[in-house]
Amino acid sequence: MALQLFSKKPVEPKVRPRPRPRLAEPDAFIPADRIELQADPLHQAMQLERYAYLIINRSEFKEHPDVDKLCLQACERIDDSFALVPEGFATIPRTLHDSPGAEEDTFETTPFLLGKHCVTNAQYQKFVEAGGYEQLELWPKELWPHLIDFKDLTECPGPRYWRHGRPSKKLMDHPVVGVCQFEAAAYARWAGFRLPTEAEWQMAATWRIRSVANTMRRYPWGDALDINRCNIWATGQGRTVPVDEYQPGAAPNGVLQLIGNVWEWTASDFEVTDHTGGPVVGDMHMATIRGGAYDTYFQMQATSVFRTGLVSLARAHNVGFRLAWNLRGN
Amino acid sequence: MARNSSVLSETKCLICGHDNEPDMLLCASCYAPMSIVQDARAQEREPKIVSVIGESNVGKTVYLGFLLDMLAHRAGAFEAIPKGAYSVDLQQNVIGHLARRSFPPKTPMEANQWYWAYYQVRREEADAPWVDLVMPDMAGESLAAEVSTPKTFRVIHSLLNKSKGLLLLVDAAAAANGSNQPDFFAMKMLSYVDSMFGGKHEEKIETPVSIVLCKADYCPECFDDPRSFVKANLNRVWNLCESRFANVEFFAASVVGSLGYATSLEDDTVAPVPLHTALRGVLEPFEWIIDQL
C-alpha cells in the first residue's frame, strides 16, 4: 500500500459561520440640504440668524434700504427665542462635595437674555456653511493650531458627528453636539451673542431672584425631580430629543431643557477643590458644563446646582450650548 | 441545563467541584460563596457562568456594577432578578462610590474577598427562558497571575473553565495612546482561554467572547466603529480572534463622562475623580453574550 501521507486532502477547519450580532442598526445618515446663501450681506445675516450681530452692526448697513425693517425683525426674533432672566444670585460651592458648611461663593447676576432653547443642528449648519471655521477673528489666536482638528466624521470642518459638513436631516431640531467650548463660543461670537457664565446659568435654573423669600429651585420647574419634564437616563429616551420638547420642564420664564437632553457649555472655567483644599484638575484646561444630559445616570447630577467640568477641547456626544445676550448688547 | 437537584449536591462547590463540610460559608478550595450552591439548589438547575475579565484598572468592577444596576432598572431588553442579598453588594458598592464621585477600591487579590453576583436574567418577552448567571468580580492582579502561571488561582481556572461566555475588557484609552500593554494582556488572556478550551487547532472555540473597549470616552472613534479600532490598535488580539475564536464581537463602552485629578494637600497623592457619569455601551456586550448562550 502506497504511503499516502501527502495525497491526503488538507484538513478543512470546522468553522461555523460567525453569527451576526443582533445589534440595532444605526440610523441611516441622510445629510441635510445645503443652504443657498443670499448674496446681499444684510439679508444673508437675517437668513443665518445672526440677529444680535445685525443689531450690533446696524451702522454698517445704514445705506441699505431694508435695514430698519430687518433690524426690527431681528429684534422680534430675539424676543421670540430669548427670555429675560432677572437679576439674582448664584451660590457656587468651591469644593467637589457640596456638603453643609463647605466653602462657597455667592455671585450677583445682572438681568440678561438667555436662549429658550439650545442651539440646534440647523442653526449651527448656517455657521458652518457661512465659513465660520475659516474666520480666524472668531477664534482665540492660541487656538488656531487646533482648528484643523475640528472636523466631522468625513474630515470636513464641523461638529464631531456630522458628515460632509452637514448634520443628519433627522436631527435638524436637536441640539448640536460634538462641539468643544471654543466652537460654541465662536458660534456665539459670530451670531453676535455669547455663552452664559456658570453663575448666570445657575441663576436661570434655580430662579433665585432678588426677593424677600430668597428661595432657590432644585429644578427649573420646582424642587422635585419629574422624569416627564426632562430627558435624563431614567427617562429612557436614550438619545437627544428636539430642543422644544419637554415643555412642562420649562423655567418660569419659558427657558426649556436646562435640565437634561445635553450638558451645556458655559463661559466659565471649572475650578474646584477636594475636601483637603487640593485642586481638582483635568488633563487639559476644563470648562464648566451644567444641566445633565440624556445619559446622565445619577439624578443628583442633573439638577440646577450640580456642577461639573469637561476638558474645554472635548467634543462630546452629549454636550451642547445655548446663547446669552446682555440687555444692552454684548 | 441540569434540572436534576441530585446533581447539585448540598456541599459540592459549583465552581471548582470541591466537596465541602455542610457548615462552610465559602468553598474551602476556591472561596466561592456556598450560598450560590444553595440558591442553585433552590432553582434545581446549575447556573451559567459569565466572566468579566481584563487587566488591573481596566474597570471591571465599575463595568460589572453598572451593568447589574442597569439590569435592575430594566434598562435594556432584559429583566433581571438578584438571587440573594450578596448579589446586590457589588452594584451597591459601585453605585455608592460613583455617586459620591469616587472610584470603588481595587478588588482584593484574595478570592474570599470578591463580590459575587447571582442573577436570573431573561428577555422581556413572553415565554422567554430564564438564564441563571453567576458573575464574579475577579481581581485583575489575580487574573494576571493565573494567566502567567496557570492554576495558581484555582478559582479563576475553574471559573474560566466553566464560563459559557466571556466579556474581555480592554483599555481603549491606553491603546489609542499607543500603549502595547492592552493588546498584550488581552492576547495573553485569550491565549489562556484558547489553551483551556481549545483541543485540536482545526476547531475554533465556540464560547462567545465580547471584547469591550473600555474608557472609550477618551477615544470616541471606538464608538463609531469598534471593529476597525481593534483591527488598527489591537491588531494582535484581532488576529488571534480571527484564527481561534468563532464567536467574537466588539463593543465600546464608557461610564465616566469626565475625569479630574485631585491632588491632596494632606499627603500629596493624586487620585482620579469621576466628575460625572455618562453611560454608553454598557448593556450591549452583555445582551449579545446572553443571546449567544
Coordinates of C-alpha atoms in Angstrom, one line a residue:
Chain A
M1 CA 0.0 0.0 0.0
A2 CA 1.4 3.3 -1.1
L3 CA 2.2 5.8 1.6
Q4 CA -0.5 8.4 1.3
L5 CA 0.8 11.0 3.7
F6 CA 1.0 13.7 1.0
S7 CA -2.0 12.7 -1.0
K8 CA -4.4 13.4 1.8
K9 CA -6.8 16.3 1.3
P10 CA -5.8 19.2 3.6
V11 CA -7.9 19.3 6.7
E12 CA -10.7 21.8 6.4
P13 CA -11.1 23.7 9.7
K14 CA -14.5 23.1 11.1
V15 CA -15.6 26.7 11.4
R16 CA -19.1 27.6 11.9
P17 CA -20.1 30.8 10.1
R18 CA -19.8 33.6 12.6
P19 CA -23.2 34.6 13.9
R20 CA -24.0 38.2 13.1
P21 CA -24.5 40.4 16.2
R22 CA -28.0 41.3 17.0
L23 CA -27.4 45.0 17.3
A24 CA -29.7 47.8 16.5
E25 CA -28.8 49.1 13.0
P26 CA -27.7 52.7 13.3
D27 CA -30.0 55.2 11.7
A28 CA -29.1 55.8 8.1
F29 CA -27.4 59.2 7.8
I30 CA -29.3 61.4 5.4
P31 CA -27.5 64.7 5.1
A32 CA -29.3 67.9 5.5
D33 CA -29.8 70.0 2.4
R34 CA -27.1 72.6 1.6
I35 CA -28.1 76.2 2.3
E36 CA -28.2 78.6 -0.6
L37 CA -26.8 81.8 0.9
Q38 CA -28.3 85.1 -0.1
A39 CA -25.9 87.4 -1.8
D40 CA -27.0 90.6 0.0
P41 CA -25.0 90.7 3.3
L42 CA -27.9 92.2 5.3
H43 CA -30.4 89.7 4.1
Q44 CA -27.8 86.9 4.5
A45 CA -27.3 87.9 8.1
M46 CA -31.0 87.5 8.7
Q47 CA -31.0 84.2 6.8
L48 CA -28.2 83.0 9.0
E49 CA -30.0 84.1 12.2
R50 CA -27.2 86.4 13.2
Y51 CA -29.7 88.7 14.8
A52 CA -27.6 90.2 17.5
Y53 CA -24.7 90.7 15.0
L54 CA -27.1 92.5 12.8
I55 CA -28.4 94.8 15.6
I56 CA -24.9 95.5 16.9
N57 CA -23.5 96.3 13.4
R58 CA -26.5 98.2 12.2
S59 CA -24.4 101.2 11.3
E60 CA -22.5 99.1 8.7
F61 CA -25.7 98.6 6.8
K62 CA -27.1 102.2 7.2
E63 CA -27.3 102.8 3.5
H64 CA -29.3 99.6 2.9
P65 CA -33.0 100.4 2.2
D66 CA -34.2 97.4 4.3
V67 CA -32.0 98.0 7.3
D68 CA -34.8 99.3 9.6
K69 CA -37.2 96.6 8.6
L70 CA -34.7 93.8 9.1
C71 CA -33.4 95.2 12.4
L72 CA -36.9 95.3 13.7
Q73 CA -37.4 91.7 12.5
A74 CA -34.2 90.7 14.2
C75 CA -35.4 92.3 17.5
E76 CA -38.7 90.4 17.1
R77 CA -36.8 87.1 16.6
I78 CA -34.7 87.7 19.7
D79 CA -37.9 88.5 21.6
D80 CA -39.3 85.2 20.5
S81 CA -36.3 83.0 21.1
F82 CA -34.8 84.5 24.2
A83 CA -36.2 85.0 27.7
L84 CA -35.3 87.6 30.3
V85 CA -33.5 86.3 33.4
P86 CA -34.0 88.8 36.1
E87 CA -31.2 89.9 38.5
G88 CA -30.5 87.4 41.2
F89 CA -27.9 85.3 43.0
A90 CA -26.0 82.1 42.4
T91 CA -24.2 80.3 45.2
I92 CA -21.5 78.0 43.8
P93 CA -19.5 75.6 46.0
R94 CA -15.8 75.7 45.9
T95 CA -15.4 72.0 46.8
L96 CA -16.3 68.9 44.9
H97 CA -18.5 67.6 47.6
D98 CA -21.1 70.3 48.4
S99 CA -21.6 69.2 52.0
P100 CA -23.2 71.6 54.5
G101 CA -20.7 74.2 55.7
A102 CA -18.5 73.7 52.7
E103 CA -16.9 76.9 51.2
E104 CA -18.9 78.6 48.5
D105 CA -19.0 81.8 46.6
T106 CA -22.1 83.9 46.0
F107 CA -22.4 85.8 42.8
E108 CA -24.9 88.5 41.9
T109 CA -26.1 88.3 38.4
T110 CA -27.5 91.2 36.4
P111 CA -30.5 90.8 34.1
F112 CA -29.7 89.2 30.8
L113 CA -31.4 87.4 28.0
L114 CA -31.0 83.6 27.7
G115 CA -31.9 81.4 24.7
K116 CA -35.1 79.5 25.3
H117 CA -33.5 76.5 23.5
C118 CA -30.1 75.1 22.9
V119 CA -28.5 75.9 19.5
T120 CA -29.8 73.3 17.0
N121 CA -28.0 71.5 14.3
A122 CA -30.0 73.6 11.8
Q123 CA -28.7 76.8 13.3
Y124 CA -25.1 75.6 13.6
Q125 CA -25.2 74.4 9.9
K126 CA -25.6 78.1 8.9
F127 CA -22.4 78.9 10.8
V128 CA -20.5 76.1 9.1
E129 CA -21.7 76.9 5.6
A130 CA -21.1 80.6 6.1
G131 CA -17.4 79.6 6.7
G132 CA -17.3 80.1 10.5
Y133 CA -14.4 77.7 10.8
E134 CA -12.3 79.7 8.4
Q135 CA -13.0 83.1 10.0
L136 CA -10.0 83.4 12.3
E137 CA -11.2 86.5 14.0
L138 CA -13.9 84.3 15.7
W139 CA -11.3 82.1 17.4
P140 CA -8.7 82.9 20.0
K141 CA -5.2 83.1 18.5
E142 CA -3.8 80.4 20.8
L143 CA -6.4 78.1 19.4
W144 CA -5.6 78.5 15.7
P145 CA -3.3 75.4 15.6
H146 CA -6.3 73.3 16.9
L147 CA -8.7 74.5 14.3
I148 CA -7.5 71.7 12.0
D149 CA -8.8 69.2 14.5
F150 CA -12.3 70.5 14.5
K151 CA -13.5 68.1 11.8
D152 CA -16.5 65.9 11.4
L153 CA -16.5 62.1 10.6
T154 CA -15.6 62.8 7.0
E155 CA -12.8 65.2 7.8
C156 CA -14.8 68.3 6.9
P157 CA -14.9 71.3 9.2
G158 CA -17.9 70.9 11.5
P159 CA -19.1 69.1 14.7
R160 CA -17.7 65.7 15.5
Y161 CA -20.7 63.6 14.5
W162 CA -21.7 65.3 11.2
R163 CA -20.7 64.1 7.8
H164 CA -19.5 66.2 4.8
G165 CA -20.1 69.3 6.8
R166 CA -23.7 68.7 7.3
P167 CA -25.9 67.3 10.1
S168 CA -28.4 64.4 9.8
K169 CA -31.6 65.6 8.2
K170 CA -33.5 63.8 11.0
L171 CA -31.7 65.8 13.7
M172 CA -32.1 69.3 12.5
D173 CA -34.1 70.4 15.5
H174 CA -31.9 68.5 18.0
P175 CA -29.2 70.4 19.9
V176 CA -25.9 70.4 18.2
V177 CA -23.4 68.2 20.0
G178 CA -19.8 67.2 19.3
V179 CA -18.6 70.8 19.6
C180 CA -16.0 71.9 22.1
Q181 CA -16.3 75.0 24.2
F182 CA -14.3 77.1 21.7
E183 CA -16.6 76.1 18.8
A184 CA -19.6 77.0 21.0
A185 CA -18.0 80.4 21.8
A186 CA -17.1 81.0 18.2
Y187 CA -20.7 80.4 17.1
A188 CA -22.0 82.7 19.7
R189 CA -19.5 85.4 18.7
W190 CA -20.4 85.0 15.1
A191 CA -24.1 85.4 15.8
G192 CA -23.5 88.4 18.0
F193 CA -24.2 86.6 21.3
R194 CA -22.1 85.0 24.0
L195 CA -22.1 81.9 26.2
P196 CA -23.7 82.3 29.7
T197 CA -21.4 82.3 32.7
E198 CA -21.8 79.5 35.2
A199 CA -23.4 81.9 37.7
E200 CA -25.9 83.1 35.0
W201 CA -26.8 79.6 34.0
Q202 CA -27.4 78.6 37.7
M203 CA -29.4 81.7 38.3
A204 CA -31.7 80.9 35.3
A205 CA -32.1 77.3 36.5
T206 CA -32.6 77.9 40.2
W207 CA -34.6 81.1 39.7
R208 CA -33.1 82.6 42.8
I209 CA -34.4 86.1 42.2
R210 CA -33.9 89.0 44.5
S211 CA -36.9 88.7 46.8
V212 CA -37.8 88.6 50.4
A213 CA -38.4 84.8 50.2
N214 CA -34.8 84.1 49.0
T215 CA -35.8 80.7 47.6
M216 CA -33.9 78.7 45.0
R217 CA -35.2 75.8 43.0
R218 CA -33.5 72.4 42.7
Y219 CA -35.0 72.1 39.2
P220 CA -36.3 74.9 36.9
W221 CA -39.9 73.7 37.4
G222 CA -39.7 73.2 41.2
D223 CA -38.0 71.2 43.8
A224 CA -38.8 67.6 42.9
L225 CA -37.4 65.5 40.1
D226 CA -40.0 64.6 37.5
I227 CA -38.7 62.5 34.6
N228 CA -41.7 63.6 32.5
R229 CA -40.1 67.1 32.5
C230 CA -36.6 66.3 31.4
N231 CA -34.6 63.9 29.2
I232 CA -32.2 62.1 31.5
W233 CA -31.1 58.4 31.6
A234 CA -34.1 57.5 33.8
T235 CA -36.5 59.0 31.2
G236 CA -35.5 56.2 28.9
Q237 CA -35.2 58.1 25.6
G238 CA -31.5 57.1 25.3
R239 CA -30.8 59.9 22.8
T240 CA -31.2 63.6 22.3
V241 CA -34.7 65.0 21.5
P242 CA -35.7 68.2 19.7
V243 CA -35.0 71.3 21.6
D244 CA -38.6 72.3 22.0
E245 CA -39.7 69.1 23.8
Y246 CA -40.4 68.7 27.5
Q247 CA -42.4 72.0 27.7
P248 CA -43.5 71.1 31.3
G249 CA -39.9 71.3 32.4
A250 CA -39.6 75.0 31.4
A251 CA -38.2 77.6 33.9
P252 CA -40.7 80.3 34.9
N253 CA -39.6 82.5 32.0
G254 CA -40.1 79.7 29.4
V255 CA -36.5 78.5 29.0
L256 CA -36.6 74.9 28.1
Q257 CA -34.4 71.8 28.8
L258 CA -32.0 73.5 31.3
I259 CA -32.0 70.0 32.9
G260 CA -31.3 67.0 30.7
N261 CA -31.1 66.4 26.9
V262 CA -27.5 67.8 26.7
W263 CA -25.0 69.2 29.1
E264 CA -24.4 72.9 28.3
W265 CA -21.1 74.7 27.9
T266 CA -20.7 77.8 30.0
A267 CA -18.1 80.6 29.6
S268 CA -16.6 79.7 33.0
D269 CA -13.5 77.7 33.9
F270 CA -14.1 74.7 36.1
E271 CA -12.2 75.4 39.3
V272 CA -12.9 73.2 42.3
T273 CA -11.0 71.6 45.2
D274 CA -11.4 68.4 47.0
H275 CA -12.1 68.1 50.7
T276 CA -8.5 68.8 51.6
G277 CA -8.5 72.0 49.6
G278 CA -6.3 70.5 46.9
P279 CA -7.2 71.4 43.3
V280 CA -9.1 69.1 41.1
V281 CA -7.7 69.4 37.6
G282 CA -8.1 67.7 34.2
D283 CA -5.6 66.5 31.7
M284 CA -6.1 69.9 30.0
H285 CA -7.9 73.1 30.8
M286 CA -11.5 72.4 31.9
A287 CA -14.7 74.5 31.5
T288 CA -17.9 74.2 33.4
I289 CA -20.8 72.3 31.9
R290 CA -24.2 72.3 33.5
G291 CA -27.6 70.6 33.5
G292 CA -27.0 66.9 32.8
A293 CA -27.8 65.0 29.6
Y294 CA -29.9 62.2 28.2
D295 CA -27.3 59.7 29.5
T296 CA -26.9 61.1 33.0
Y297 CA -27.4 58.1 35.3
F298 CA -27.4 59.7 38.7
Q299 CA -30.4 62.0 39.2
M300 CA -28.4 64.1 41.6
Q301 CA -26.1 65.0 38.7
A302 CA -29.0 66.6 36.7
T303 CA -30.1 69.4 38.9
S304 CA -29.9 73.2 38.8
V305 CA -27.0 73.2 41.2
F306 CA -24.8 70.3 40.3
R307 CA -21.5 71.5 38.8
T308 CA -19.0 69.5 36.8
G309 CA -16.4 70.2 34.2
L310 CA -15.1 68.9 30.9
V311 CA -11.9 69.5 29.0
S312 CA -12.7 72.6 27.0
L313 CA -11.4 71.0 23.8
A314 CA -13.6 67.9 24.3
R315 CA -16.2 67.3 21.5
A316 CA -18.6 65.1 23.4
H317 CA -21.7 63.4 22.1
N318 CA -23.8 64.8 25.0
V319 CA -22.7 68.4 25.3
G320 CA -24.3 71.4 23.5
F321 CA -24.8 75.0 24.4
R322 CA -27.2 77.9 24.5
L323 CA -26.7 81.6 23.9
A324 CA -26.9 84.6 26.2
W325 CA -27.1 88.3 25.5
N326 CA -26.7 91.4 27.6
L327 CA -29.8 93.6 27.8
R328 CA -27.8 96.5 26.4
G329 CA -25.9 94.3 23.8
N330 CA -22.7 92.4 24.5
Chain B
M1 CA -29.0 22.9 31.8
A2 CA -29.2 20.3 34.5
R3 CA -32.7 20.1 36.1
N4 CA -32.0 17.3 38.5
S5 CA -31.4 18.5 42.0
S6 CA -29.4 15.5 42.7
V7 CA -26.6 16.8 40.6
L8 CA -26.5 19.8 42.8
S9 CA -25.1 18.3 46.0
E10 CA -25.6 20.4 49.1
T11 CA -21.9 20.7 49.7
K12 CA -20.3 20.4 46.3
C13 CA -18.9 23.7 45.1
L14 CA -20.4 24.7 41.8
I15 CA -17.2 26.5 40.7
C16 CA -14.4 24.0 41.5
G17 CA -16.3 20.8 42.4
H18 CA -14.8 20.6 45.9
D19 CA -16.8 18.7 48.4
N20 CA -17.2 21.0 51.4
E21 CA -18.3 20.5 55.0
P22 CA -22.0 21.3 55.4
D23 CA -21.5 24.4 57.5
M24 CA -19.0 26.1 55.2
L25 CA -19.9 29.6 54.1
L26 CA -17.2 29.7 51.4
C27 CA -15.8 26.8 49.5
A28 CA -12.7 25.6 51.3
S29 CA -10.9 25.2 48.0
C30 CA -11.8 28.2 45.8
Y31 CA -13.6 30.5 48.2
A32 CA -16.7 30.8 46.1
P33 CA -19.7 31.5 48.4
M34 CA -21.6 28.4 49.2
S35 CA -24.8 30.4 49.1
I36 CA -24.5 30.2 45.3
V37 CA -24.9 26.4 45.7
Q38 CA -27.9 26.8 48.0
D39 CA -29.6 29.2 45.6
A40 CA -28.8 27.0 42.7
R41 CA -30.3 24.0 44.5
A42 CA -33.4 26.1 45.2
Q43 CA -33.7 26.7 41.4
E44 CA -33.0 23.0 40.7
R45 CA -30.6 23.9 37.9
E46 CA -27.0 24.8 37.6
P47 CA -26.3 28.4 36.8
K48 CA -24.2 29.5 33.9
I49 CA -21.0 31.5 34.5
V50 CA -20.3 34.6 32.5
S51 CA -16.9 36.0 33.4
V52 CA -15.8 39.6 33.1
I53 CA -12.1 39.6 32.6
G54 CA -9.4 42.1 31.9
E55 CA -6.2 43.6 33.3
S56 CA -6.0 45.6 36.6
N57 CA -7.5 49.1 36.4
V58 CA -9.4 48.5 33.2
G59 CA -12.7 49.0 35.0
K60 CA -14.1 45.5 35.5
T61 CA -15.7 46.3 38.9
V62 CA -17.2 49.6 37.7
Y63 CA -18.5 47.9 34.5
L64 CA -20.0 45.0 36.3
G65 CA -21.5 47.2 39.0
F66 CA -23.2 49.4 36.4
L67 CA -24.3 46.5 34.3
L68 CA -26.0 44.9 37.2
D69 CA -27.6 48.2 38.3
M70 CA -28.9 48.8 34.8
L71 CA -30.3 45.3 34.6
A72 CA -32.0 46.0 38.0
H73 CA -33.5 49.1 36.4
R74 CA -34.7 47.0 33.4
A75 CA -32.8 49.4 31.2
G76 CA -32.5 47.2 28.1
A77 CA -34.3 44.3 26.6
F78 CA -33.8 42.2 29.7
E79 CA -35.3 41.8 33.2
A80 CA -33.1 40.5 35.9
I81 CA -33.6 39.3 39.5
P82 CA -30.8 39.1 42.0
K83 CA -30.6 35.8 43.9
G84 CA -29.7 36.6 47.4
A85 CA -28.6 39.9 49.0
Y86 CA -24.9 39.2 48.4
S87 CA -25.7 39.6 44.7
V88 CA -26.6 43.3 45.3
D89 CA -23.4 44.2 47.2
L90 CA -21.3 44.8 44.1
Q91 CA -23.7 47.2 42.4
Q92 CA -24.4 49.0 45.7
N93 CA -20.7 49.4 46.3
V94 CA -20.0 50.7 42.8
I95 CA -23.1 53.0 42.6
G96 CA -22.4 54.3 46.1
H97 CA -18.8 55.3 45.2
L98 CA -19.6 56.8 41.8
A99 CA -22.5 58.8 43.1
R100 CA -20.0 60.3 45.6
R101 CA -17.6 61.0 42.8
S102 CA -15.0 58.4 43.8
F103 CA -14.0 55.0 42.4
P104 CA -14.5 51.8 44.4
P105 CA -11.4 50.4 46.0
K106 CA -9.4 47.8 44.0
T107 CA -10.8 44.3 44.1
P108 CA -8.5 42.3 46.5
M109 CA -6.5 39.5 45.1
E110 CA -7.9 37.1 47.7
A111 CA -10.9 35.3 46.2
N112 CA -12.6 35.2 49.6
Q113 CA -13.0 39.0 49.5
W114 CA -14.5 39.1 46.0
Y115 CA -18.1 40.2 45.2
W116 CA -20.2 37.5 43.5
A117 CA -23.4 38.2 41.7
Y118 CA -26.0 35.5 41.0
Y119 CA -28.8 36.8 38.8
Q120 CA -31.7 35.3 36.9
V121 CA -32.0 37.1 33.5
R122 CA -34.4 36.8 30.6
R123 CA -35.5 38.8 27.7
E124 CA -38.6 40.8 28.4
E125 CA -40.7 38.7 26.0
A126 CA -43.5 36.3 26.8
D127 CA -42.2 32.8 27.4
A128 CA -38.6 33.9 27.2
P129 CA -36.5 31.4 29.2
W130 CA -34.7 32.4 32.3
V131 CA -31.0 32.2 32.4
D132 CA -29.2 31.8 35.7
L133 CA -25.9 33.7 35.7
V134 CA -23.1 33.8 38.1
M135 CA -20.7 36.7 37.6
P136 CA -17.8 37.2 40.0
D137 CA -15.8 40.4 40.2
M138 CA -12.3 39.0 39.8
A139 CA -9.2 40.9 40.6
G140 CA -7.1 42.0 37.7
E141 CA -3.8 41.0 39.5
S142 CA -5.2 37.6 40.3
L143 CA -6.1 37.1 36.6
A144 CA -2.7 38.2 35.5
A145 CA -1.0 35.8 38.0
E146 CA -3.2 32.9 36.9
V147 CA -2.6 33.6 33.2
S148 CA 1.1 33.7 33.6
T149 CA 1.2 30.7 35.9
P150 CA -1.9 28.6 35.3
K151 CA -3.6 27.0 38.3
T152 CA -2.0 29.5 40.7
F153 CA -5.5 30.7 41.3
R154 CA -7.7 27.6 41.2
V155 CA -10.9 29.6 41.4
I156 CA -10.0 31.6 38.3
H157 CA -9.0 28.4 36.5
S158 CA -12.3 26.8 37.5
L159 CA -14.4 29.9 36.7
L160 CA -12.9 30.3 33.2
N161 CA -13.1 26.7 32.5
K162 CA -16.9 26.7 33.3
S163 CA -17.6 30.1 31.7
K164 CA -20.3 30.0 29.0
G165 CA -19.4 33.5 27.9
L166 CA -16.6 36.0 28.4
L167 CA -16.6 39.7 28.5
L168 CA -13.0 40.8 27.9
L169 CA -12.5 44.4 28.9
V170 CA -9.6 46.3 27.2
D171 CA -8.3 49.7 28.0
A172 CA -9.1 51.6 24.7
A173 CA -7.7 54.9 26.0
A174 CA -4.3 53.3 26.6
A175 CA -4.4 51.5 23.3
A176 CA -5.3 54.7 21.5
N177 CA -2.3 56.4 23.1
G178 CA -0.1 53.8 21.5
S179 CA 0.5 51.5 24.5
N180 CA 1.0 47.9 23.6
Q181 CA 0.0 46.7 27.1
P182 CA -3.7 46.3 26.4
D183 CA -3.0 44.3 23.3
F184 CA -0.6 42.0 25.0
F185 CA -2.7 41.4 28.1
A186 CA -5.8 40.7 26.0
M187 CA -3.8 38.4 23.9
K188 CA -2.5 36.5 26.9
M189 CA -6.0 36.2 28.3
L190 CA -7.4 34.9 25.0
S191 CA -4.4 32.6 24.6
Y192 CA -5.1 31.2 28.1
V193 CA -8.7 30.6 27.2
D194 CA -7.7 29.0 24.0
S195 CA -5.4 26.6 25.7
M196 CA -8.1 25.8 28.2
F197 CA -10.9 25.2 25.7
G198 CA -9.1 24.5 22.6
G199 CA -8.4 21.0 21.6
K200 CA -7.4 20.4 18.1
H201 CA -6.4 23.6 16.3
E202 CA -8.7 22.8 13.4
E203 CA -11.6 23.8 15.5
K204 CA -12.3 27.3 16.6
I205 CA -13.5 28.0 20.1
E206 CA -17.3 28.4 20.2
T207 CA -17.6 30.2 23.6
P208 CA -18.9 33.7 22.8
V209 CA -16.4 36.5 23.6
S210 CA -17.4 40.2 23.8
I211 CA -14.4 42.3 23.5
V212 CA -15.3 45.6 25.2
L213 CA -13.3 48.7 24.6
C214 CA -13.4 50.4 27.9
K215 CA -12.8 54.1 28.7
A216 CA -14.0 54.8 25.2
D217 CA -15.0 58.4 26.1
Y218 CA -11.3 59.2 25.6
C219 CA -11.3 57.9 22.0
P220 CA -14.8 58.4 20.6
E221 CA -13.8 56.7 17.3
C222 CA -14.3 53.4 19.3
F223 CA -18.0 54.0 19.3
D224 CA -18.0 54.8 15.6
D225 CA -16.5 51.5 14.6
P226 CA -15.2 49.2 17.4
R227 CA -14.1 46.6 14.9
S228 CA -11.9 49.0 12.9
F229 CA -10.5 50.3 16.2
V230 CA -9.5 46.8 17.3
K231 CA -8.0 46.0 13.9
A232 CA -5.9 49.1 13.9
N233 CA -4.9 49.5 17.6
L234 CA -5.1 45.9 19.0
N235 CA -4.0 44.0 15.9
R236 CA -2.5 41.1 17.8
V237 CA -5.8 40.5 19.5
W238 CA -7.7 40.9 16.3
N239 CA -5.6 38.3 14.5
L240 CA -5.9 35.8 17.4
C241 CA -9.7 36.2 17.4
E242 CA -9.8 35.7 13.7
S243 CA -7.7 32.5 14.0
R244 CA -9.1 30.9 17.1
F245 CA -12.5 32.2 18.1
A246 CA -15.6 31.5 16.1
N247 CA -17.9 33.8 18.1
V248 CA -16.4 37.2 18.9
E249 CA -18.0 40.6 18.8
F250 CA -16.5 44.0 19.5
F251 CA -18.1 46.8 21.5
A252 CA -17.2 50.2 23.0
A253 CA -18.3 51.3 26.5
S254 CA -17.7 54.2 28.8
V255 CA -19.1 55.1 32.2
V256 CA -17.3 58.2 33.3
G257 CA -18.3 61.4 31.5
S258 CA -15.4 63.4 32.7
L259 CA -12.3 62.6 34.7
G260 CA -10.5 65.0 37.0
Y261 CA -7.4 64.5 39.2
A262 CA -7.4 65.6 42.9
T263 CA -4.1 66.4 44.4
S264 CA -4.5 66.0 48.2
L265 CA -2.9 68.7 50.3
E266 CA -2.7 66.3 53.2
D267 CA -0.5 63.6 51.6
D268 CA 0.4 64.9 48.2
T269 CA -1.3 61.9 46.5
V270 CA -3.1 62.3 43.1
A271 CA -6.4 60.5 42.8
P272 CA -8.7 60.2 39.8
V273 CA -12.1 61.7 40.3
P274 CA -15.1 60.7 38.2
L275 CA -16.7 64.2 37.9
H276 CA -19.9 62.8 36.4
T277 CA -21.3 59.7 34.8
A278 CA -22.4 59.2 31.2
L279 CA -23.2 55.6 30.4
R280 CA -22.6 54.4 26.9
G281 CA -22.4 50.9 25.6
V282 CA -22.6 49.0 28.9
L283 CA -25.6 46.8 28.2
E284 CA -24.9 45.8 24.6
P285 CA -21.9 43.5 25.1
F286 CA -23.9 41.6 27.8
E287 CA -27.0 41.4 25.8
W288 CA -25.1 40.0 22.9
I289 CA -23.5 37.3 25.1
I290 CA -26.8 36.3 26.6
D291 CA -28.3 35.9 23.1
Q292 CA -25.4 33.6 22.3
L293 CA -25.9 31.3 25.3

